[in-house]
XYZ file of C-alpha atoms in Angstrom:
397
model
C -22.320 12.161 0.992
C -18.726 12.976 0.002
C -16.299 10.679 -1.766
C -17.238 7.083 -2.606
C -20.302 6.959 -0.324
C -23.658 7.922 -1.830
C -27.176 8.055 -0.415
C -30.368 7.537 -2.399
C -33.832 8.211 -1.027
C -36.576 5.655 -1.614
C -37.932 6.052 -5.139
C -34.713 7.521 -6.529
C -33.109 5.956 -9.593
C -29.443 5.023 -9.347
C -29.343 4.606 -13.125
C -31.750 3.937 -15.976
C -31.802 1.448 -18.824
C -29.759 2.783 -21.750
C -27.527 5.021 -19.608
C -23.800 4.972 -20.316
C -22.003 3.294 -17.401
C -19.485 5.167 -15.267
C -19.531 3.173 -12.030
C -20.765 0.086 -10.215
C -22.019 0.097 -6.632
C -21.826 -1.979 -3.477
C -25.064 -1.725 -1.508
C -24.216 -0.942 2.121
C -27.781 -0.445 3.371
C -31.255 -0.491 1.852
C -32.928 -2.380 -0.968
C -32.772 -1.848 -4.743
C -35.148 -2.991 -7.453
C -33.616 -3.895 -10.816
C -36.142 -3.841 -13.626
C -36.674 -3.405 -17.339
C -39.630 -2.207 -19.387
C -40.965 -4.257 -22.306
C -44.104 -3.484 -24.276
C -44.979 -0.747 -21.830
C -44.930 -3.222 -18.937
C -42.474 -3.147 -16.029
C -40.637 -6.437 -15.498
C -38.770 -6.781 -12.192
C -35.570 -8.744 -12.739
C -34.191 -8.811 -9.205
C -34.101 -7.247 -5.768
C -30.686 -6.505 -4.273
C -29.719 -5.718 -0.700
C -26.716 -5.091 1.585
C -23.522 -6.705 0.327
C -24.723 -7.040 -3.262
C -22.928 -5.576 -6.271
C -25.013 -3.416 -8.605
C -24.372 -2.267 -12.171
C -21.066 -4.033 -12.712
C -21.945 -5.746 -16.000
C -22.215 -2.566 -18.061
C -18.960 -1.267 -16.584
C -17.108 -4.483 -17.381
C -18.174 -4.729 -21.023
C -18.617 -0.960 -21.510
C -22.109 -1.315 -22.951
C -25.199 0.785 -22.126
C -27.159 -0.226 -19.036
C -29.393 -3.219 -19.784
C -31.811 -2.442 -16.935
C -32.821 0.305 -14.530
C -32.072 0.364 -10.797
C -34.314 2.156 -8.300
C -34.027 2.464 -4.519
C -36.971 0.685 -2.884
C -35.947 2.041 0.521
C -33.407 4.655 1.587
C -30.029 3.342 0.449
C -26.359 3.921 1.189
C -23.899 2.718 -1.451
C -20.181 2.625 -2.091
C -19.302 3.733 -5.604
C -16.828 1.527 -7.471
C -15.374 3.662 -10.221
C -15.007 2.365 -13.749
C -11.228 2.799 -13.690
C -10.991 0.590 -10.572
C -12.771 -2.261 -12.340
C -10.941 -1.801 -15.635
C -7.569 -1.812 -13.890
C -8.399 -5.132 -12.242
C -9.483 -6.549 -15.592
C -6.267 -5.434 -17.279
C -4.288 -7.325 -14.635
C -6.182 -10.540 -15.392
C -5.000 -13.165 -17.848
C -6.000 -12.320 -21.439
C -7.783 -15.676 -21.786
C -9.819 -14.947 -18.659
C -10.783 -11.538 -20.064
C -11.864 -13.146 -23.344
C -13.987 -15.727 -21.519
C -15.593 -13.007 -19.397
C -16.510 -10.993 -22.488
C -18.055 -14.087 -24.083
C -20.076 -14.813 -20.936
C -21.364 -11.249 -20.790
C -22.448 -11.377 -24.434
C -24.378 -14.577 -23.719
C -25.863 -13.007 -20.593
C -27.131 -10.008 -22.529
C -28.623 -12.320 -25.161
C -30.285 -14.358 -22.422
C -31.533 -11.220 -20.693
C -33.208 -10.094 -23.904
C -34.918 -13.487 -24.238
C -36.102 -13.348 -20.629
C -37.421 -9.830 -21.119
C -39.287 -10.846 -24.277
C -40.978 -13.703 -22.413
C -41.790 -11.523 -19.404
C -40.327 -13.812 -16.731
C -37.925 -12.852 -13.907
C -34.304 -13.895 -13.833
C -33.387 -16.913 -11.691
C -31.342 -16.261 -8.573
C -27.653 -16.842 -9.379
C -25.645 -19.313 -7.354
C -22.606 -17.861 -5.642
C -19.936 -18.645 -3.083
C -20.854 -16.331 -0.215
C -17.339 -16.427 1.232
C -15.630 -15.392 -1.992
C -18.369 -12.870 -2.774
C -18.036 -11.196 0.614
C -14.250 -11.028 0.335
C -14.405 -9.366 -3.089
C -17.073 -6.892 -1.977
C -15.080 -5.952 1.132
C -11.992 -5.408 -1.003
C -13.891 -3.159 -3.422
C -15.291 -1.167 -0.496
C -11.900 -0.714 1.126
C -10.308 0.272 -2.179
C -12.957 2.959 -2.734
C -12.508 4.217 0.823
C -8.734 4.321 0.360
C -9.295 6.587 -2.649
C -11.308 8.850 -0.355
C -8.551 8.740 2.265
C -5.972 9.896 -0.284
C -8.205 12.679 -1.592
C -9.310 13.838 1.884
C -5.909 13.700 3.632
C -6.857 10.885 6.028
C -3.419 9.259 5.766
C -0.712 10.196 8.250
C 2.959 9.395 8.736
C 4.709 8.030 11.804
C 8.452 7.575 12.229
C 10.251 4.740 14.011
C 13.643 5.759 15.412
C 16.889 4.044 14.415
C 19.709 4.071 16.970
C 23.359 4.575 16.004
C 25.604 2.542 18.322
C 28.722 4.439 17.213
C 27.222 7.841 18.020
C 25.137 6.582 20.993
C 22.062 8.434 19.776
C 19.109 8.246 17.428
C 20.258 9.313 13.994
C 17.625 7.939 11.634
C 13.941 7.198 11.220
C 11.903 4.831 9.089
C 8.763 6.517 7.760
C 5.576 4.445 7.968
C 2.147 5.279 6.539
C -0.918 5.008 8.776
C -4.648 5.200 8.069
C -7.141 6.090 10.770
C -10.486 5.495 9.080
C -13.303 7.794 10.274
C -15.671 4.811 10.751
C -13.506 1.686 10.851
C -10.794 3.181 13.030
C -7.167 2.099 12.684
C -6.569 -0.035 9.591
C -3.456 -2.178 9.564
C -0.812 -1.215 6.982
C -0.574 -4.913 6.138
C -4.149 -4.626 4.867
C -4.292 -1.298 3.084
C -0.729 -1.182 1.727
C -1.172 -4.661 0.246
C -4.439 -3.499 -1.336
C -2.805 -0.341 -2.694
C 0.026 -2.388 -4.206
C -2.502 -4.457 -6.166
C -3.574 -1.284 -7.956
C -2.149 2.046 -9.002
C -3.288 3.507 -5.654
C 0.176 2.723 -4.313
C 1.503 5.582 -6.453
C -0.362 8.437 -4.689
C 0.151 6.695 -1.332
C 3.876 6.436 -2.043
C 4.069 10.023 -3.261
C 2.382 11.217 -0.081
C 4.916 9.274 2.000
C 7.842 10.779 0.072
C 6.588 14.346 0.387
C 5.640 14.171 4.063
C 8.857 12.394 5.031
C 11.025 15.018 3.348
C 9.027 17.816 4.983
C 9.150 16.216 8.433
C 12.869 15.499 8.257
C 13.651 19.043 7.120
C 11.659 20.483 10.038
C 13.349 18.121 12.498
C 16.819 19.064 11.263
C 15.983 22.753 11.621
C 14.915 22.216 15.259
C 17.856 19.997 16.261
C 20.739 21.218 18.453
C 23.871 22.361 16.647
C 25.909 19.393 15.512
C 23.287 16.712 16.099
C 21.573 17.414 12.800
C 24.679 16.508 10.775
C 24.035 12.754 10.576
C 20.227 12.690 10.713
C 18.412 10.811 7.948
C 15.096 9.158 7.152
C 14.061 6.230 4.986
C 10.833 5.400 3.172
C 9.653 2.150 1.617
C 9.417 1.809 -2.155
C 6.886 -0.400 -3.934
C 7.474 -2.349 -7.128
C 5.178 0.026 -9.033
C 7.099 3.059 -7.804
C 10.437 1.543 -8.731
C 9.120 1.066 -12.280
C 8.368 4.779 -12.734
C 10.786 6.266 -15.295
C 13.278 8.607 -13.603
C 11.885 7.703 -10.170
C 15.160 8.607 -8.449
C 15.043 12.063 -10.044
C 11.501 12.557 -8.721
C 12.736 11.696 -5.232
C 15.574 14.195 -5.602
C 13.043 16.871 -6.564
C 11.158 16.221 -3.310
C 14.423 16.484 -1.381
C 15.278 19.764 -3.087
C 11.826 21.215 -2.380
C 12.266 20.407 1.303
C 15.840 21.735 1.351
C 17.421 18.363 2.183
C 21.082 17.809 1.393
C 22.387 14.597 -0.248
C 22.753 11.742 2.200
C 19.704 12.670 4.259
C 17.247 10.367 2.570
C 17.156 6.624 1.889
C 14.859 4.441 -0.178
C 14.074 1.040 1.317
C 13.856 -1.571 -1.421
C 12.750 -5.054 -0.431
C 15.143 -7.838 -1.253
C 12.473 -9.529 -3.384
C 12.483 -6.563 -5.803
C 16.067 -7.403 -6.739
C 14.674 -10.306 -8.764
C 14.072 -7.640 -11.403
C 17.806 -7.132 -11.342
C 18.392 -4.807 -14.280
C 15.677 -2.337 -13.291
C 16.616 -2.248 -9.620
C 20.327 -2.064 -10.385
C 19.729 0.945 -12.634
C 17.588 2.625 -9.962
C 20.240 2.096 -7.294
C 22.988 3.451 -9.524
C 20.978 6.596 -10.235
C 20.266 7.027 -6.524
C 24.011 6.864 -5.836
C 24.621 9.598 -8.431
C 21.996 11.848 -6.825
C 23.066 11.325 -3.223
C 20.044 9.209 -2.277
C 20.794 6.294 0.014
C 19.474 2.793 -0.661
C 18.633 0.188 1.971
C 17.952 -3.460 1.141
C 14.926 -4.245 3.311
C 13.901 -7.600 4.859
C 17.342 -8.976 4.064
C 17.578 -12.748 4.262
C 13.898 -13.407 3.545
C 13.838 -12.913 -0.229
C 15.444 -14.697 -3.149
C 18.285 -12.399 -4.123
C 21.240 -13.866 -5.963
C 24.332 -13.517 -3.759
C 26.565 -13.877 -6.802
C 25.200 -10.535 -8.081
C 24.614 -8.825 -4.743
C 28.028 -7.167 -4.747
C 27.192 -5.315 -7.972
C 24.212 -3.480 -6.433
C 24.935 0.004 -5.114
C 23.292 -0.025 -1.683
C 24.685 1.510 1.494
C 22.482 -0.171 4.104
C 21.080 -3.635 4.728
C 18.107 -4.102 7.039
C 18.365 -7.433 8.836
C 14.890 -8.932 9.067
C 13.418 -9.191 12.554
C 12.924 -12.953 12.180
C 16.702 -13.345 12.611
C 16.806 -11.008 15.614
C 14.035 -12.935 17.385
C 15.853 -16.265 17.070
C 19.541 -15.379 17.331
C 19.875 -15.650 21.143
C 18.098 -19.003 21.360
C 19.469 -20.630 18.214
C 23.291 -20.808 17.902
C 23.083 -21.499 14.173
C 20.960 -18.390 13.677
C 23.451 -16.375 15.736
C 26.297 -17.525 13.488
C 24.270 -16.631 10.420
C 23.627 -13.122 11.787
C 27.360 -12.704 12.456
C 28.142 -13.796 8.901
C 25.613 -11.352 7.433
C 27.036 -8.441 9.429
C 30.584 -9.345 8.382
C 29.599 -9.739 4.722
C 27.691 -6.450 4.572
C 30.492 -4.592 6.349
C 33.020 -6.047 3.907
C 30.896 -4.649 1.062
C 31.198 -1.171 2.578
C 27.610 -0.977 3.842
C 25.991 -0.771 7.285
C 23.472 -3.073 8.964
C 20.224 -1.983 10.616
C 18.851 -4.777 12.807
C 15.045 -4.677 12.887
C 12.802 -5.884 15.698
C 15.230 -5.241 18.578
C 13.169 -5.510 21.772
C 15.554 -6.473 24.600
C 18.876 -5.169 25.985
C 20.339 -8.642 25.464
C 19.597 -8.508 21.745
C 21.116 -5.030 21.532
C 24.253 -6.134 23.395
C 24.788 -9.126 21.113
C 24.340 -7.046 17.963
C 26.766 -4.426 19.258
C 29.331 -7.144 20.016
C 29.344 -8.405 16.418
C 29.700 -4.969 14.816
C 26.110 -4.141 13.869
C 25.914 -0.337 13.855
C 22.182 0.461 13.810
C 19.273 -0.857 15.880
C 15.549 -0.474 15.232
C 12.691 -1.844 17.315
C 10.553 -1.254 20.393
C 13.644 -1.134 22.631
C 14.628 2.025 20.774
C 11.115 3.383 20.348
C 7.728 2.756 18.788
C 6.650 4.632 15.651
C 5.931 8.212 16.700
C 4.079 11.197 15.273
C 6.183 14.080 13.903
C 5.580 16.289 16.955
C 6.940 13.539 19.239
C 10.289 13.194 17.454
C 12.181 16.073 19.164
C 11.576 14.443 22.566
C 12.907 11.128 21.242
C 16.088 12.838 20.101
C 16.583 14.350 23.570
C 16.207 10.996 25.338
C 19.363 9.528 26.939
C 21.393 6.955 25.044
C 20.987 3.222 25.513
C 22.691 1.380 28.364
C 23.038 -2.388 28.219
């Protein structure tokens, strides 16, 4: 079976005692016997079944396999690569890593004593809830690797409406994953998982490349004149923003797609501005290269207003939590007005997210908000649906 999924017929060894470790496994179906041989006699240490983790100890401490594993029945397993486990370990506290290494050394010593006496290992106690959560996360992470390698990810684009031009002029690019077995997987689930590991880097690179390609094709198909102000934005993770010369890599993608400066924006969440020096440097380089910068989820993070004016952004995305409350809460409405006025005074534009009703759109227009995004404008759409969105009549409210 391709990718992270592997099948083993009954009687097949997954690994043997003394082998160098290269992966651990989550058992999806079937039963596995873990055993060792001492004095020419086979000693069964354990039987493992669906939901159990197999072979992780040798991967964690990078020692040869201390036992053999054989499929008792036909088995399906998810491979957990060594680099996945090692990356998680490197993210852990150094004291925790030291304690884990000490525990594994004691375990191996105990295993040798058990083997010498010829008695089976006791069943370990575990928290089934925590165990299941960790196993599910490992499975999904392995399957996300497969999705990246096998082009299972796709991009959709949510339109952004320009009130001054009375037309759609921008799109936010969003990554989607339609799993061949699980079906649609929420971005909140798989993007959060990717951000915990280096998987966010290939996911982010895919989003950059596909967004540039899609925007270039859309501009080429647009009626004369309408393509002049069209742009697209893509979200940036903390790991991406830490890549040296990240802005230059984005510019290379723009150049490959034939996009002119001003066509592309990076959406940086307000919380990332806590790393002020790094983000400030990234924004400044983006300005030099003609790459726009949008502060995303504005008003929900912890940015320092006293330093906000020094950041070189051209767009602020007003979080949808404000838009939902502004018509029912006068204090929220005043706060939204103040944000729009402040951002405008800084020479930037506001995109209001989560706009779902004509009344919300009318209020935002009345206070000088230029851009609207939300289901009133349009749901995220596939690339081949975008030309029809651009031909749709302007909003009336």
